[in-house]
Amino acid sequence: MTRFEIPDSRRDTRTGGGVTWQRSLTSSCLLLLLGGCNSTGVGNPAPALSLSLAIVNDDSPVEDLGAAGMAGSADTVEAAAGAADMAGAAGQPSAVGDAGEPSAPSDDPSSDTSQLLPLRAVKDAIVVFGELGFMPCDATRGEVFTVPGPFIVDLKKKTTTPEIPPISDTPGGYCGIDAPLAPAMAPAALAGRSVFFDGYRADGTYFIVYANMSATLRMRAKPGATWKGQEPPPLFFWALRPRRWLMPIELNMVEPMPYDDHLRAVVIDAEHHPALFSAIRKRLAGVSTLYADANGDGVFDDPDRAAEVGEGLENAD
């Protein structure tokens, strides 16, 4: 079972009526909101309603197929080559009253668990968001709430820097998040880049994506779901999956080139292997999922997978 632990120093525990509520505000948490009562009594306004969202790395060992992830039939090889050139199929969200429908099931073979990168194949997985925009379910009632960044999300270290502040509620609740990538200003090793993703393929060859990728990661509520506020605030997890950003079969098809301190490496950017670069761009959000903290324990674990409340879109334009 994969568990993303919340430090005790950041854990808020409330007890009432025999029920203990555990909330966490970590550097990888951001607050959304949910609806509830408007007052705590005559003349006593209710506290602001909110919801927290942790951005987590979903690398659950239940999906780790080890050497099987390095395999692939001839059909998968052909599908992988075609999928890298496909445009996003999700479509744009509607302009008024709707944050956008979740994407249809993808025919991108990266959704096949047999094509996960092995757990130890990924060394770094960092994305930088310029801002976070929370989209109202009903644009005629609610408003977009924008949190300025940049925010550096390090999925391997399970951190988001700086901490993301609370989000004010909106009438009708929220049904989407738009998170545009932006170049980091610091640290120096990441400056000017919005994505840093590297690791090793099965034969030990180093691969790297180190670029200022232009894209907007989009998360949308599943049909019938609305992200509203309540007290105490519930916790949601935006699960990104770097092990699905590239497929082993795609890496194995690429010829390495001389690179830096490595004798040879697979360098993926808009100039070198643009089709793979485009495929990764789609998958950053396209293979992500939003879950509720189903058991209220403040950590992302297996029970939460049954509480899926949002789907990422492949369309990153």
PDB file of C-alpha atoms in Angstrom:
ATOM      1  CA  MET A   1       0.000   0.000   0.000  1.00  0.00           C
ATOM      2  CA  THR A   2       1.406   3.389  -0.958  1.00  0.00           C
ATOM      3  CA  ARG A   3       0.996   6.014   1.756  1.00  0.00           C
ATOM      4  CA  PHE A   4       1.855   9.687   1.532  1.00  0.00           C
ATOM      5  CA  GLU A   5       2.463  10.616   5.153  1.00  0.00           C
ATOM      6  CA  ILE A   6       1.505  14.043   6.525  1.00  0.00           C
ATOM      7  CA  PRO A   7       4.061  15.435   9.006  1.00  0.00           C
ATOM      8  CA  ASP A   8       2.692  15.644  12.562  1.00  0.00           C
ATOM      9  CA  SER A   9       3.763  19.293  12.732  1.00  0.00           C
ATOM     10  CA  ARG A  10       1.320  20.065   9.920  1.00  0.00           C
ATOM     11  CA  ARG A  11      -1.582  17.892  11.132  1.00  0.00           C
ATOM     12  CA  ASP A  12      -4.714  19.517  12.534  1.00  0.00           C
ATOM     13  CA  THR A  13      -6.781  17.136  14.660  1.00  0.00           C
ATOM     14  CA  ARG A  14     -10.325  17.989  15.660  1.00  0.00           C
ATOM     15  CA  THR A  15     -12.410  15.778  17.946  1.00  0.00           C
ATOM     16  CA  GLY A  16     -16.144  16.008  18.471  1.00  0.00           C
ATOM     17  CA  GLY A  17     -18.960  13.603  19.212  1.00  0.00           C
ATOM     18  CA  GLY A  18     -16.565  10.692  19.339  1.00  0.00           C
ATOM     19  CA  VAL A  19     -15.292  11.332  15.819  1.00  0.00           C
ATOM     20  CA  THR A  20     -11.734  12.501  15.179  1.00  0.00           C
ATOM     21  CA  TRP A  21     -11.097  14.607  12.060  1.00  0.00           C
ATOM     22  CA  GLN A  22      -7.537  14.763  10.762  1.00  0.00           C
ATOM     23  CA  ARG A  23      -6.624  17.474   8.283  1.00  0.00           C
ATOM     24  CA  SER A  24      -3.274  18.215   6.789  1.00  0.00           C
ATOM     25  CA  LEU A  25      -1.757  21.331   5.359  1.00  0.00           C
ATOM     26  CA  THR A  26       1.525  20.360   3.756  1.00  0.00           C
ATOM     27  CA  SER A  27       3.733  22.143   1.250  1.00  0.00           C
ATOM     28  CA  SER A  28       1.952  20.033  -1.337  1.00  0.00           C
ATOM     29  CA  CYS A  29      -1.582  21.038  -0.213  1.00  0.00           C
ATOM     30  CA  LEU A  30      -3.859  23.605  -1.717  1.00  0.00           C
ATOM     31  CA  LEU A  31      -7.302  24.535  -0.473  1.00  0.00           C
ATOM     32  CA  LEU A  32     -10.574  24.246  -2.415  1.00  0.00           C
ATOM     33  CA  LEU A  33     -13.948  24.860  -0.967  1.00  0.00           C
ATOM     34  CA  LEU A  34     -17.270  23.178  -0.194  1.00  0.00           C
ATOM     35  CA  GLY A  35     -20.758  24.401   0.832  1.00  0.00           C
ATOM     36  CA  GLY A  36     -22.362  24.045   4.191  1.00  0.00           C
ATOM     37  CA  CYS A  37     -24.200  26.203   6.717  1.00  0.00           C
ATOM     38  CA  ASN A  38     -23.977  29.999   6.643  1.00  0.00           C
ATOM     39  CA  SER A  39     -23.970  30.769  10.348  1.00  0.00           C
ATOM     40  CA  THR A  40     -22.909  29.368  13.695  1.00  0.00           C
ATOM     41  CA  GLY A  41     -25.701  31.225  15.485  1.00  0.00           C
ATOM     42  CA  VAL A  42     -27.301  34.632  15.762  1.00  0.00           C
ATOM     43  CA  GLY A  43     -24.679  37.255  15.050  1.00  0.00           C
ATOM     44  CA  ASN A  44     -21.940  34.651  14.658  1.00  0.00           C
ATOM     45  CA  PRO A  45     -20.727  34.255  11.069  1.00  0.00           C
ATOM     46  CA  ALA A  46     -19.590  30.790  10.077  1.00  0.00           C
ATOM     47  CA  PRO A  47     -15.895  30.197   9.395  1.00  0.00           C
ATOM     48  CA  ALA A  48     -14.831  30.259   5.754  1.00  0.00           C
ATOM     49  CA  LEU A  49     -15.524  26.905   4.154  1.00  0.00           C
ATOM     50  CA  SER A  50     -12.647  25.193   2.403  1.00  0.00           C
ATOM     51  CA  LEU A  51     -11.223  21.997   1.017  1.00  0.00           C
ATOM     52  CA  SER A  52      -7.574  20.956   0.734  1.00  0.00           C
ATOM     53  CA  LEU A  53      -5.890  19.309  -2.223  1.00  0.00           C
ATOM     54  CA  ALA A  54      -2.552  17.533  -2.052  1.00  0.00           C
ATOM     55  CA  ILE A  55      -0.619  16.965  -5.276  1.00  0.00           C
ATOM     56  CA  VAL A  56       0.820  13.466  -5.000  1.00  0.00           C
ATOM     57  CA  ASN A  57       2.873  10.984  -6.980  1.00  0.00           C
ATOM     58  CA  ASP A  58       0.812   7.878  -7.657  1.00  0.00           C
ATOM     59  CA  ASP A  59       3.460   5.175  -7.980  1.00  0.00           C
ATOM     60  CA  SER A  60       1.525   2.495  -6.146  1.00  0.00           C
ATOM     61  CA  PRO A  61       3.318  -0.879  -6.076  1.00  0.00           C
ATOM     62  CA  VAL A  62       0.007  -2.567  -6.905  1.00  0.00           C
ATOM     63  CA  GLU A  63       0.552  -1.217 -10.403  1.00  0.00           C
ATOM     64  CA  ASP A  64       4.259  -2.096 -10.531  1.00  0.00           C
ATOM     65  CA  LEU A  65       4.517  -4.928 -13.026  1.00  0.00           C
ATOM     66  CA  GLY A  66       8.308  -4.953 -12.989  1.00  0.00           C
ATOM     67  CA  ALA A  67       9.808  -6.650 -16.027  1.00  0.00           C
ATOM     68  CA  ALA A  68       6.373  -6.965 -17.605  1.00  0.00           C
ATOM     69  CA  GLY A  69       6.434  -3.196 -18.049  1.00  0.00           C
ATOM     70  CA  MET A  70       9.375  -3.579 -20.396  1.00  0.00           C
ATOM     71  CA  ALA A  71       7.482  -5.952 -22.667  1.00  0.00           C
ATOM     72  CA  GLY A  72       5.130  -5.142 -25.522  1.00  0.00           C
ATOM     73  CA  SER A  73       3.538  -6.917 -28.412  1.00  0.00           C
ATOM     74  CA  ALA A  74       3.954  -5.888 -32.038  1.00  0.00           C
ATOM     75  CA  ASP A  75       0.491  -4.332 -31.824  1.00  0.00           C
ATOM     76  CA  THR A  76       1.620  -2.210 -28.873  1.00  0.00           C
ATOM     77  CA  VAL A  77       4.712  -1.078 -30.762  1.00  0.00           C
ATOM     78  CA  GLU A  78       2.582   0.071 -33.661  1.00  0.00           C
ATOM     79  CA  ALA A  79       0.066   1.742 -31.360  1.00  0.00           C
ATOM     80  CA  ALA A  80       2.815   3.516 -29.430  1.00  0.00           C
ATOM     81  CA  ALA A  81       4.300   5.015 -32.562  1.00  0.00           C
ATOM     82  CA  GLY A  82       0.911   6.302 -33.674  1.00  0.00           C
ATOM     83  CA  ALA A  83      -0.144   7.533 -30.250  1.00  0.00           C
ATOM     84  CA  ALA A  84       2.831   9.843 -29.950  1.00  0.00           C
ATOM     85  CA  ASP A  85       1.533  11.895 -32.876  1.00  0.00           C
ATOM     86  CA  MET A  86      -2.108  12.040 -31.818  1.00  0.00           C
ATOM     87  CA  ALA A  87      -3.681  15.332 -30.851  1.00  0.00           C
ATOM     88  CA  GLY A  88      -5.504  15.640 -27.522  1.00  0.00           C
ATOM     89  CA  ALA A  89      -8.989  14.240 -27.749  1.00  0.00           C
ATOM     90  CA  ALA A  90     -10.477  15.856 -24.669  1.00  0.00           C
ATOM     91  CA  GLY A  91     -11.648  19.139 -26.231  1.00  0.00           C
ATOM     92  CA  GLN A  92     -11.928  22.588 -24.643  1.00  0.00           C
ATOM     93  CA  PRO A  93     -14.150  23.297 -21.644  1.00  0.00           C
ATOM     94  CA  SER A  94     -17.341  25.193 -22.455  1.00  0.00           C
ATOM     95  CA  ALA A  95     -17.228  28.943 -21.999  1.00  0.00           C
ATOM     96  CA  VAL A  96     -20.239  29.444 -19.728  1.00  0.00           C
ATOM     97  CA  GLY A  97     -21.640  27.463 -16.815  1.00  0.00           C
ATOM     98  CA  ASP A  98     -19.412  24.409 -17.136  1.00  0.00           C
ATOM     99  CA  ALA A  99     -15.810  23.705 -16.235  1.00  0.00           C
ATOM    100  CA  GLY A 100     -15.578  21.069 -18.945  1.00  0.00           C
ATOM    101  CA  GLU A 101     -16.412  17.397 -19.253  1.00  0.00           C
ATOM    102  CA  PRO A 102     -13.855  14.728 -18.381  1.00  0.00           C
ATOM    103  CA  SER A 103     -12.050  13.284 -21.346  1.00  0.00           C
ATOM    104  CA  ALA A 104     -13.316  10.120 -22.985  1.00  0.00           C
ATOM    105  CA  PRO A 105     -11.320   6.938 -22.324  1.00  0.00           C
ATOM    106  CA  SER A 106      -8.012   7.364 -24.100  1.00  0.00           C
ATOM    107  CA  ASP A 107      -6.677   5.044 -26.764  1.00  0.00           C
ATOM    108  CA  ASP A 108      -3.158   6.173 -25.845  1.00  0.00           C
ATOM    109  CA  PRO A 109      -1.386   2.931 -24.868  1.00  0.00           C
ATOM    110  CA  SER A 110       0.195   4.697 -21.877  1.00  0.00           C
ATOM    111  CA  SER A 111      -3.104   3.936 -20.090  1.00  0.00           C
ATOM    112  CA  ASP A 112      -2.189   0.240 -20.316  1.00  0.00           C
ATOM    113  CA  THR A 113      -0.675  -0.768 -16.967  1.00  0.00           C
ATOM    114  CA  SER A 114       1.607  -3.203 -18.798  1.00  0.00           C
ATOM    115  CA  GLN A 115       3.405  -0.148 -20.156  1.00  0.00           C
ATOM    116  CA  LEU A 116       4.268   1.507 -16.845  1.00  0.00           C
ATOM    117  CA  LEU A 117       7.883   2.512 -16.345  1.00  0.00           C
ATOM    118  CA  PRO A 118       9.384   0.334 -13.587  1.00  0.00           C
ATOM    119  CA  LEU A 119       9.311   1.999 -10.181  1.00  0.00           C
ATOM    120  CA  ARG A 120      13.081   2.492 -10.065  1.00  0.00           C
ATOM    121  CA  ALA A 121      13.269   3.840 -13.630  1.00  0.00           C
ATOM    122  CA  VAL A 122      12.179   7.385 -12.684  1.00  0.00           C
ATOM    123  CA  LYS A 123      14.848   9.505 -10.999  1.00  0.00           C
ATOM    124  CA  ASP A 124      13.285  12.989 -10.971  1.00  0.00           C
ATOM    125  CA  ALA A 125       9.784  14.223 -11.819  1.00  0.00           C
ATOM    126  CA  ILE A 126       9.269  17.967 -11.348  1.00  0.00           C
ATOM    127  CA  VAL A 127       6.650  20.275 -12.857  1.00  0.00           C
ATOM    128  CA  VAL A 128       6.350  24.037 -12.313  1.00  0.00           C
ATOM    129  CA  PHE A 129       2.945  25.733 -12.300  1.00  0.00           C
ATOM    130  CA  GLY A 130       2.764  29.457 -13.013  1.00  0.00           C
ATOM    131  CA  GLU A 131      -0.604  29.679 -11.275  1.00  0.00           C
ATOM    132  CA  LEU A 132      -3.580  27.587 -10.237  1.00  0.00           C
ATOM    133  CA  GLY A 133      -7.024  28.523 -11.524  1.00  0.00           C
ATOM    134  CA  PHE A 134     -10.113  27.051  -9.878  1.00  0.00           C
ATOM    135  CA  MET A 135     -13.052  26.866 -12.269  1.00  0.00           C
ATOM    136  CA  PRO A 136     -16.650  27.331 -11.050  1.00  0.00           C
ATOM    137  CA  CYS A 137     -19.259  24.724 -11.887  1.00  0.00           C
ATOM    138  CA  ASP A 138     -21.637  27.517 -12.914  1.00  0.00           C
ATOM    139  CA  ALA A 139     -19.904  30.526 -14.465  1.00  0.00           C
ATOM    140  CA  THR A 140     -23.117  32.572 -14.184  1.00  0.00           C
ATOM    141  CA  ARG A 141     -22.955  32.304 -10.376  1.00  0.00           C
ATOM    142  CA  GLY A 142     -19.382  31.605  -9.391  1.00  0.00           C
ATOM    143  CA  GLU A 143     -16.036  33.094 -10.344  1.00  0.00           C
ATOM    144  CA  VAL A 144     -12.651  31.737 -11.309  1.00  0.00           C
ATOM    145  CA  PHE A 145     -10.286  31.908  -8.350  1.00  0.00           C
ATOM    146  CA  THR A 146      -6.629  32.279  -9.349  1.00  0.00           C
ATOM    147  CA  VAL A 147      -3.702  31.576  -7.048  1.00  0.00           C
ATOM    148  CA  PRO A 148      -0.496  33.121  -8.429  1.00  0.00           C
ATOM    149  CA  GLY A 149       2.673  31.036  -8.458  1.00  0.00           C
ATOM    150  CA  PRO A 150       5.085  29.784  -9.457  1.00  0.00           C
ATOM    151  CA  PHE A 151       4.737  26.497  -7.572  1.00  0.00           C
ATOM    152  CA  ILE A 152       7.400  23.820  -7.897  1.00  0.00           C
ATOM    153  CA  VAL A 153       5.921  20.341  -7.533  1.00  0.00           C
ATOM    154  CA  ASP A 154       8.568  17.682  -6.885  1.00  0.00           C
ATOM    155  CA  LEU A 155       6.725  14.387  -7.199  1.00  0.00           C
ATOM    156  CA  LYS A 156       9.606  12.207  -6.056  1.00  0.00           C
ATOM    157  CA  LYS A 157      10.240  14.260  -2.910  1.00  0.00           C
ATOM    158  CA  LYS A 158       6.475  14.759  -2.412  1.00  0.00           C
ATOM    159  CA  THR A 159       6.748  18.521  -1.951  1.00  0.00           C
ATOM    160  CA  THR A 160       5.163  21.653  -3.387  1.00  0.00           C
ATOM    161  CA  THR A 161       7.094  24.907  -2.964  1.00  0.00           C
ATOM    162  CA  PRO A 162       5.903  27.397  -1.810  1.00  0.00           C
ATOM    163  CA  GLU A 163       2.912  26.220   0.162  1.00  0.00           C
ATOM    164  CA  ILE A 164      -0.314  26.916  -1.705  1.00  0.00           C
ATOM    165  CA  PRO A 165      -2.679  29.236   0.200  1.00  0.00           C
ATOM    166  CA  PRO A 166      -6.403  28.739   0.903  1.00  0.00           C
ATOM    167  CA  ILE A 167      -8.936  29.191  -1.892  1.00  0.00           C
ATOM    168  CA  SER A 168     -12.101  31.204  -1.283  1.00  0.00           C
ATOM    169  CA  ASP A 169     -15.384  29.421  -1.917  1.00  0.00           C
ATOM    170  CA  THR A 170     -17.630  30.332  -4.822  1.00  0.00           C
ATOM    171  CA  PRO A 171     -21.400  29.911  -5.280  1.00  0.00           C
ATOM    172  CA  GLY A 172     -22.143  26.512  -6.767  1.00  0.00           C
ATOM    173  CA  GLY A 173     -18.700  25.146  -5.964  1.00  0.00           C
ATOM    174  CA  TYR A 174     -15.774  24.296  -8.229  1.00  0.00           C
ATOM    175  CA  CYS A 175     -15.623  21.743 -11.034  1.00  0.00           C
ATOM    176  CA  GLY A 176     -12.139  22.210 -12.456  1.00  0.00           C
ATOM    177  CA  ILE A 177      -8.519  23.247 -12.031  1.00  0.00           C
ATOM    178  CA  ASP A 178      -6.383  24.828 -14.746  1.00  0.00           C
ATOM    179  CA  ALA A 179      -2.658  24.710 -13.969  1.00  0.00           C
ATOM    180  CA  PRO A 180      -0.465  26.302 -16.673  1.00  0.00           C
ATOM    181  CA  LEU A 181       3.197  25.352 -16.677  1.00  0.00           C
ATOM    182  CA  ALA A 182       5.737  28.174 -16.328  1.00  0.00           C
ATOM    183  CA  PRO A 183       9.534  28.376 -16.155  1.00  0.00           C
ATOM    184  CA  ALA A 184      11.013  28.230 -12.668  1.00  0.00           C
ATOM    185  CA  MET A 185      12.969  31.237 -11.442  1.00  0.00           C
ATOM    186  CA  ALA A 186      14.875  29.223  -8.831  1.00  0.00           C
ATOM    187  CA  PRO A 187      16.757  27.092  -7.931  1.00  0.00           C
ATOM    188  CA  ALA A 188      19.459  27.687 -10.512  1.00  0.00           C
ATOM    189  CA  ALA A 189      19.439  24.057 -11.674  1.00  0.00           C
ATOM    190  CA  LEU A 190      15.774  24.411 -12.662  1.00  0.00           C
ATOM    191  CA  ALA A 191      15.717  28.067 -13.760  1.00  0.00           C
ATOM    192  CA  GLY A 192      14.023  28.622 -17.105  1.00  0.00           C
ATOM    193  CA  ARG A 193      12.505  25.121 -17.168  1.00  0.00           C
ATOM    194  CA  SER A 194       8.943  23.996 -16.425  1.00  0.00           C
ATOM    195  CA  VAL A 195       9.506  20.220 -16.612  1.00  0.00           C
ATOM    196  CA  PHE A 196      12.383  18.081 -15.358  1.00  0.00           C
ATOM    197  CA  PHE A 197      11.821  14.371 -15.844  1.00  0.00           C
ATOM    198  CA  ASP A 198      14.648  11.852 -16.028  1.00  0.00           C
ATOM    199  CA  GLY A 199      15.666   8.304 -15.257  1.00  0.00           C
ATOM    200  CA  TYR A 200      17.042   5.139 -16.816  1.00  0.00           C
ATOM    201  CA  ARG A 201      15.625   2.643 -19.258  1.00  0.00           C
ATOM    202  CA  ALA A 202      16.104  -1.120 -18.897  1.00  0.00           C
ATOM    203  CA  ASP A 203      19.547  -1.191 -20.570  1.00  0.00           C
ATOM    204  CA  GLY A 204      20.863   1.524 -18.212  1.00  0.00           C
ATOM    205  CA  THR A 205      20.655   4.329 -20.785  1.00  0.00           C
ATOM    206  CA  TYR A 206      19.858   7.687 -19.228  1.00  0.00           C
ATOM    207  CA  PHE A 207      16.806   9.625 -20.486  1.00  0.00           C
ATOM    208  CA  ILE A 208      15.910  13.243 -19.792  1.00  0.00           C
ATOM    209  CA  VAL A 209      13.164  15.786 -20.420  1.00  0.00           C
ATOM    210  CA  TYR A 210      14.524  19.171 -19.302  1.00  0.00           C
ATOM    211  CA  ALA A 211      12.604  21.914 -21.047  1.00  0.00           C
ATOM    212  CA  ASN A 212      10.417  24.978 -20.803  1.00  0.00           C
ATOM    213  CA  MET A 213       7.314  23.115 -21.918  1.00  0.00           C
ATOM    214  CA  SER A 214       4.260  25.235 -22.649  1.00  0.00           C
ATOM    215  CA  ALA A 215       1.084  23.472 -21.497  1.00  0.00           C
ATOM    216  CA  THR A 216      -1.912  23.787 -19.183  1.00  0.00           C
ATOM    217  CA  LEU A 217      -2.739  20.798 -17.003  1.00  0.00           C
ATOM    218  CA  ARG A 218      -6.498  20.482 -16.612  1.00  0.00           C
ATOM    219  CA  MET A 219      -8.463  18.551 -13.996  1.00  0.00           C
ATOM    220  CA  ARG A 220     -12.255  18.287 -14.282  1.00  0.00           C
ATOM    221  CA  ALA A 221     -14.907  16.937 -11.929  1.00  0.00           C
ATOM    222  CA  LYS A 222     -16.505  13.640 -12.846  1.00  0.00           C
ATOM    223  CA  PRO A 223     -20.159  13.851 -13.907  1.00  0.00           C
ATOM    224  CA  GLY A 224     -22.299  14.569 -10.865  1.00  0.00           C
ATOM    225  CA  ALA A 225     -19.344  15.616  -8.690  1.00  0.00           C
ATOM    226  CA  THR A 226     -18.915  19.144  -7.306  1.00  0.00           C
ATOM    227  CA  TRP A 227     -16.062  20.374  -5.136  1.00  0.00           C
ATOM    228  CA  LYS A 228     -17.761  22.401  -2.407  1.00  0.00           C
ATOM    229  CA  GLY A 229     -16.822  23.496   1.063  1.00  0.00           C
ATOM    230  CA  GLN A 230     -17.747  22.150   4.449  1.00  0.00           C
ATOM    231  CA  GLU A 231     -16.497  22.252   8.006  1.00  0.00           C
ATOM    232  CA  PRO A 232     -14.142  20.613   8.779  1.00  0.00           C
ATOM    233  CA  PRO A 233     -12.545  20.808   5.333  1.00  0.00           C
ATOM    234  CA  PRO A 234     -12.180  17.516   3.438  1.00  0.00           C
ATOM    235  CA  LEU A 235      -8.949  16.533   1.720  1.00  0.00           C
ATOM    236  CA  PHE A 236      -8.553  15.688  -1.965  1.00  0.00           C
ATOM    237  CA  PHE A 237      -5.570  14.231  -3.817  1.00  0.00           C
ATOM    238  CA  TRP A 238      -4.514  15.195  -7.349  1.00  0.00           C
ATOM    239  CA  ALA A 239      -2.560  12.093  -8.335  1.00  0.00           C
ATOM    240  CA  LEU A 240       0.010  12.595 -11.120  1.00  0.00           C
ATOM    241  CA  ARG A 241       1.650   9.523 -12.642  1.00  0.00           C
ATOM    242  CA  PRO A 242       5.151  10.084 -14.062  1.00  0.00           C
ATOM    243  CA  ARG A 243       5.553   6.337 -14.589  1.00  0.00           C
ATOM    244  CA  ARG A 244       2.995   6.748 -17.385  1.00  0.00           C
ATOM    245  CA  TRP A 245       4.503   9.875 -18.969  1.00  0.00           C
ATOM    246  CA  LEU A 246       6.717   7.632 -21.096  1.00  0.00           C
ATOM    247  CA  MET A 247       6.368   3.983 -22.012  1.00  0.00           C
ATOM    248  CA  PRO A 248       9.274   1.536 -21.909  1.00  0.00           C
ATOM    249  CA  ILE A 249       8.601   0.550 -25.494  1.00  0.00           C
ATOM    250  CA  GLU A 250       8.872   4.180 -26.600  1.00  0.00           C
ATOM    251  CA  LEU A 251      12.219   4.614 -24.861  1.00  0.00           C
ATOM    252  CA  ASN A 252      13.560   1.377 -26.300  1.00  0.00           C
ATOM    253  CA  MET A 253      12.820   2.547 -29.842  1.00  0.00           C
ATOM    254  CA  VAL A 254      14.945   5.717 -29.494  1.00  0.00           C
ATOM    255  CA  GLU A 255      18.621   5.878 -30.444  1.00  0.00           C
ATOM    256  CA  PRO A 256      20.733   7.558 -27.706  1.00  0.00           C
ATOM    257  CA  MET A 257      23.002  10.512 -28.480  1.00  0.00           C
ATOM    258  CA  PRO A 258      26.071  12.011 -26.772  1.00  0.00           C
ATOM    259  CA  TYR A 259      24.971  14.076 -23.772  1.00  0.00           C
ATOM    260  CA  ASP A 260      26.776  15.958 -21.010  1.00  0.00           C
ATOM    261  CA  ASP A 261      28.505  13.683 -18.473  1.00  0.00           C
ATOM    262  CA  HIS A 262      26.674  10.633 -19.762  1.00  0.00           C
ATOM    263  CA  LEU A 263      28.329   8.767 -22.599  1.00  0.00           C
ATOM    264  CA  ARG A 264      24.981   8.502 -24.372  1.00  0.00           C
ATOM    265  CA  ALA A 265      21.449   9.534 -23.439  1.00  0.00           C
ATOM    266  CA  VAL A 266      17.920   9.785 -24.798  1.00  0.00           C
ATOM    267  CA  VAL A 267      17.235  13.540 -24.910  1.00  0.00           C
ATOM    268  CA  ILE A 268      13.566  14.389 -25.383  1.00  0.00           C
ATOM    269  CA  ASP A 269      12.548  17.925 -26.280  1.00  0.00           C
ATOM    270  CA  ALA A 270      10.806  19.834 -29.071  1.00  0.00           C
ATOM    271  CA  GLU A 271      13.934  19.522 -31.239  1.00  0.00           C
ATOM    272  CA  HIS A 272      14.981  15.971 -30.369  1.00  0.00           C
ATOM    273  CA  HIS A 273      12.079  13.502 -30.620  1.00  0.00           C
ATOM    274  CA  PRO A 274       9.198  16.025 -30.856  1.00  0.00           C
ATOM    275  CA  ALA A 275       6.566  13.258 -31.109  1.00  0.00           C
ATOM    276  CA  LEU A 276       7.564  11.869 -27.702  1.00  0.00           C
ATOM    277  CA  PHE A 277       7.721  15.413 -26.315  1.00  0.00           C
ATOM    278  CA  SER A 278       4.139  15.970 -27.491  1.00  0.00           C
ATOM    279  CA  ALA A 279       2.997  12.656 -25.998  1.00  0.00           C
ATOM    280  CA  ILE A 280       4.445  13.552 -22.581  1.00  0.00           C
ATOM    281  CA  ARG A 281       2.741  16.943 -22.781  1.00  0.00           C
ATOM    282  CA  LYS A 282      -0.645  15.229 -23.150  1.00  0.00           C
ATOM    283  CA  ARG A 283      -0.009  12.698 -20.407  1.00  0.00           C
ATOM    284  CA  LEU A 284       1.042  15.111 -17.646  1.00  0.00           C
ATOM    285  CA  ALA A 285      -2.639  15.667 -16.837  1.00  0.00           C
ATOM    286  CA  GLY A 286      -4.213  13.130 -19.177  1.00  0.00           C
ATOM    287  CA  VAL A 287      -3.223  10.172 -16.984  1.00  0.00           C
ATOM    288  CA  SER A 288      -3.948  11.967 -13.695  1.00  0.00           C
ATOM    289  CA  THR A 289      -6.913  11.528 -11.353  1.00  0.00           C
ATOM    290  CA  LEU A 290      -8.530  13.400  -8.467  1.00  0.00           C
ATOM    291  CA  TYR A 291      -9.487  11.354  -5.402  1.00  0.00           C
ATOM    292  CA  ALA A 292     -11.224  12.166  -2.134  1.00  0.00           C
ATOM    293  CA  ASP A 293      -9.620  11.202   1.167  1.00  0.00           C
ATOM    294  CA  ALA A 294     -12.191   8.438   1.606  1.00  0.00           C
ATOM    295  CA  ASN A 295     -11.085   7.237   5.041  1.00  0.00           C
ATOM    296  CA  GLY A 296     -10.190  10.678   6.394  1.00  0.00           C
ATOM    297  CA  ASP A 297      -6.697   9.663   7.497  1.00  0.00           C
ATOM    298  CA  GLY A 298      -4.858  12.481   5.706  1.00  0.00           C
ATOM    299  CA  VAL A 299      -2.744  10.185   3.537  1.00  0.00           C
ATOM    300  CA  PHE A 300      -3.140   8.923  -0.023  1.00  0.00           C
ATOM    301  CA  ASP A 301      -3.677   5.172   0.229  1.00  0.00           C
ATOM    302  CA  ASP A 302      -5.582   2.338  -1.411  1.00  0.00           C
ATOM    303  CA  PRO A 303      -9.041   3.066   0.100  1.00  0.00           C
ATOM    304  CA  ASP A 304      -8.981   6.501  -1.527  1.00  0.00           C
ATOM    305  CA  ARG A 305      -8.868   4.938  -5.005  1.00  0.00           C
ATOM    306  CA  ALA A 306     -12.541   4.035  -4.641  1.00  0.00           C
ATOM    307  CA  ALA A 307     -13.425   7.733  -4.245  1.00  0.00           C
ATOM    308  CA  GLU A 308     -12.574   9.085  -7.700  1.00  0.00           C
ATOM    309  CA  VAL A 309     -14.051  12.578  -8.159  1.00  0.00           C
ATOM    310  CA  GLY A 310     -12.095  14.058 -11.073  1.00  0.00           C
ATOM    311  CA  GLU A 311     -10.274  13.173 -14.293  1.00  0.00           C
ATOM    312  CA  GLY A 312      -7.385  14.887 -16.019  1.00  0.00           C
ATOM    313  CA  LEU A 313      -7.736  16.091 -19.603  1.00  0.00           C
ATOM    314  CA  GLU A 314      -5.280  15.249 -22.379  1.00  0.00           C
ATOM    315  CA  ASN A 315      -5.807  18.622 -24.051  1.00  0.00           C
ATOM    316  CA  ALA A 316      -2.955  20.805 -22.780  1.00  0.00           C
ATOM    317  CA  ASP A 317      -3.449  23.772 -25.166  1.00  0.00           C
TER     318      ASP A 317
END
